[in-house]
Amino acid sequence: KQWYQRRVAITAGIVMQYILELAKTMEVPPIACVPSFFTKIKTCDAKYMEGFNSELKAFIARIERRSKEKTDKLMAEIEAEEREKRLGPGGLDPQEVYEELPAELQNCFDTKDIGKLQEVLTTMKPDEAQIWLKKCIDSGLWVPGPSDDTEDAPPPPEE
């Protein structure tokens, strides 16, 4: 991939850009610079080649930087779409909520042990347990069954 970027930079972009810059400096139309540009490149005029190679390196750096920026932007968009798809019924990301949970609650979800989950929730302060329970419901980690009267009743095991 980088080899292709370099070839494109050399054959198209940098040659045109260098000719345009040369024309601007000499205050002549770009077409008037084309023959002298290729003559100096063929004869390998040291000062001319140094300027050309310097401009070439700068151009390649701009291409690579822009490529990275576009890739980063695309990855951010993909991650945002994936996160949007994961959101639970209350608008919370189940992955983020799971990572926030205390270790003993994470263990209950990992083992799908409803009894242990009830035990852990009852050992917590009621308001703390209610907060964790609400986050779990809003993220979709915990789906209350139809017979649950309150939000703090554990759901039936999922299989």
Coordinates of C-alpha atoms in Angstrom, one line a residue:
K1 CA 0.0 0.0 0.0
Q2 CA 2.8 2.5 0.9
W3 CA 4.6 1.6 -2.3
Y4 CA 1.5 2.6 -4.3
Q5 CA 1.2 5.8 -2.4
R6 CA 4.8 6.7 -3.2
R7 CA 4.4 5.8 -6.9
V8 CA 1.2 8.0 -7.1
A9 CA 3.0 10.8 -5.3
I10 CA 6.0 10.7 -7.7
T11 CA 4.2 10.2 -11.0
A12 CA 1.3 12.5 -10.5
G13 CA 0.9 14.8 -7.6
I14 CA 4.5 15.9 -6.9
V15 CA 5.5 16.5 -10.5
M16 CA 2.4 18.7 -11.1
Q17 CA 2.9 20.5 -7.8
Y18 CA 6.5 21.1 -8.4
I19 CA 5.9 22.4 -11.9
L20 CA 3.2 24.7 -10.6
E21 CA 5.5 26.0 -7.9
L22 CA 8.2 26.5 -10.4
A23 CA 5.9 28.5 -12.7
K24 CA 4.7 30.7 -9.8
T25 CA 8.3 31.4 -8.8
M26 CA 9.4 32.2 -12.4
E27 CA 6.1 34.0 -13.1
V28 CA 5.5 32.1 -16.3
P29 CA 2.6 29.8 -17.3
P30 CA 3.1 26.2 -16.0
I31 CA 3.2 24.8 -19.6
A32 CA 6.4 26.8 -20.1
C33 CA 8.1 25.0 -17.2
V34 CA 7.4 21.4 -18.3
P35 CA 10.3 21.0 -20.8
S36 CA 12.9 22.5 -18.5
F37 CA 11.6 20.4 -15.6
F38 CA 12.1 17.1 -17.4
T39 CA 15.5 18.3 -18.9
K40 CA 16.8 19.1 -15.4
I41 CA 15.5 15.8 -14.0
K42 CA 17.1 13.8 -16.8
T43 CA 20.5 15.5 -16.3
C44 CA 20.2 15.0 -12.5
D45 CA 21.0 18.7 -11.7
A46 CA 22.1 18.3 -8.0
K47 CA 20.4 21.4 -6.7
Y48 CA 17.3 20.8 -8.7
M49 CA 17.1 17.2 -7.6
E50 CA 17.6 18.2 -4.0
G51 CA 14.6 20.6 -4.2
F52 CA 12.5 18.0 -6.0
N53 CA 13.3 15.3 -3.4
S54 CA 12.6 17.6 -0.6
E55 CA 9.2 18.5 -2.0
L56 CA 8.6 14.8 -2.7
K57 CA 9.2 13.8 0.9
A58 CA 6.9 16.6 2.1
F59 CA 4.2 15.5 -0.3
I60 CA 4.5 11.9 0.8
A61 CA 4.3 13.0 4.5
R62 CA 1.1 14.9 3.7
I63 CA -0.4 11.9 2.0
E64 CA 0.5 9.6 4.9
R65 CA -0.9 12.1 7.4
R66 CA -4.1 12.5 5.5
S67 CA -4.4 8.7 5.1
K68 CA -4.1 8.2 8.9
E69 CA -6.6 11.0 9.6
K70 CA -9.2 9.4 7.2
T71 CA -8.5 5.9 8.7
D72 CA -8.9 7.3 12.3
K73 CA -12.1 9.1 11.4
L74 CA -13.5 6.0 9.7
M75 CA -12.6 3.8 12.7
A76 CA -14.3 6.4 15.1
E77 CA -17.5 6.2 13.0
I78 CA -17.5 2.4 13.0
E79 CA -17.0 2.3 16.8
A80 CA -19.8 4.8 17.2
E81 CA -22.1 2.8 15.1
E82 CA -21.3 -0.4 16.9
R83 CA -21.8 1.3 20.3
E84 CA -25.2 2.6 19.0
K85 CA -26.2 -0.9 18.1
R86 CA -25.3 -2.2 21.6
L87 CA -27.3 0.3 23.5
G88 CA -29.9 -1.2 25.8
P89 CA -33.6 -0.2 26.3
G90 CA -32.6 2.6 28.6
G91 CA -29.9 4.0 26.3
L92 CA -26.9 2.6 28.2
D93 CA -24.1 0.5 26.7
P94 CA -24.1 -3.0 28.3
Q95 CA -20.4 -3.4 27.9
E96 CA -19.7 -0.1 29.7
V97 CA -22.2 -1.0 32.5
Y98 CA -20.7 -4.4 32.9
E99 CA -17.2 -3.0 33.2
E100 CA -18.5 -0.5 35.9
L101 CA -20.1 -3.2 38.0
P102 CA -18.4 -4.4 41.2
A103 CA -16.5 -7.6 40.7
E104 CA -19.0 -9.7 42.7
L105 CA -21.9 -8.6 40.4
Q106 CA -19.8 -9.2 37.3
N107 CA -19.1 -12.7 38.6
C108 CA -22.9 -13.3 39.0
F109 CA -23.5 -12.3 35.4
D110 CA -20.6 -14.4 34.2
T111 CA -21.9 -17.5 35.9
K112 CA -25.5 -16.6 35.3
D113 CA -26.2 -17.4 39.0
I114 CA -29.5 -15.7 39.9
G115 CA -29.3 -16.9 43.5
K116 CA -25.9 -15.4 44.0
L117 CA -27.0 -12.2 42.3
Q118 CA -29.9 -11.9 44.7
E119 CA -27.6 -12.5 47.6
V120 CA -25.0 -9.9 46.4
L121 CA -27.8 -7.3 45.9
T122 CA -29.2 -7.9 49.4
T123 CA -25.8 -7.4 51.0
M124 CA -25.5 -4.0 49.4
K125 CA -27.0 -0.8 50.7
P126 CA -30.5 -0.6 49.2
D127 CA -29.9 2.6 47.3
E128 CA -26.6 1.3 45.9
A129 CA -28.3 -2.0 44.8
Q130 CA -31.1 0.0 43.2
I131 CA -28.6 2.1 41.2
W132 CA -26.8 -1.0 39.9
L133 CA -30.0 -2.7 39.2
K134 CA -31.4 0.3 37.2
K135 CA -28.1 0.5 35.2
C136 CA -28.4 -3.3 34.4
I137 CA -32.0 -2.9 33.3
D138 CA -31.3 0.2 31.2
S139 CA -28.4 -1.4 29.5
G140 CA -30.2 -4.7 28.8
L141 CA -27.9 -6.8 31.0
W142 CA -30.9 -7.6 33.1
V143 CA -34.3 -8.1 31.5
P144 CA -37.1 -8.2 34.1
G145 CA -39.6 -11.0 33.6
P146 CA -43.3 -10.3 33.2
S147 CA -44.0 -11.6 36.8
D148 CA -41.5 -9.1 38.4
D149 CA -43.4 -6.5 40.4
T150 CA -40.4 -4.3 41.2
E151 CA -37.2 -3.5 39.4
D152 CA -35.1 -5.1 42.1
A153 CA -36.4 -8.6 41.5
P154 CA -34.0 -10.7 39.5
P155 CA -34.9 -12.0 36.1
P156 CA -35.4 -15.6 35.2
P157 CA -32.1 -17.2 33.9
E158 CA -31.5 -16.6 30.2
E159 CA -30.5 -19.7 28.2

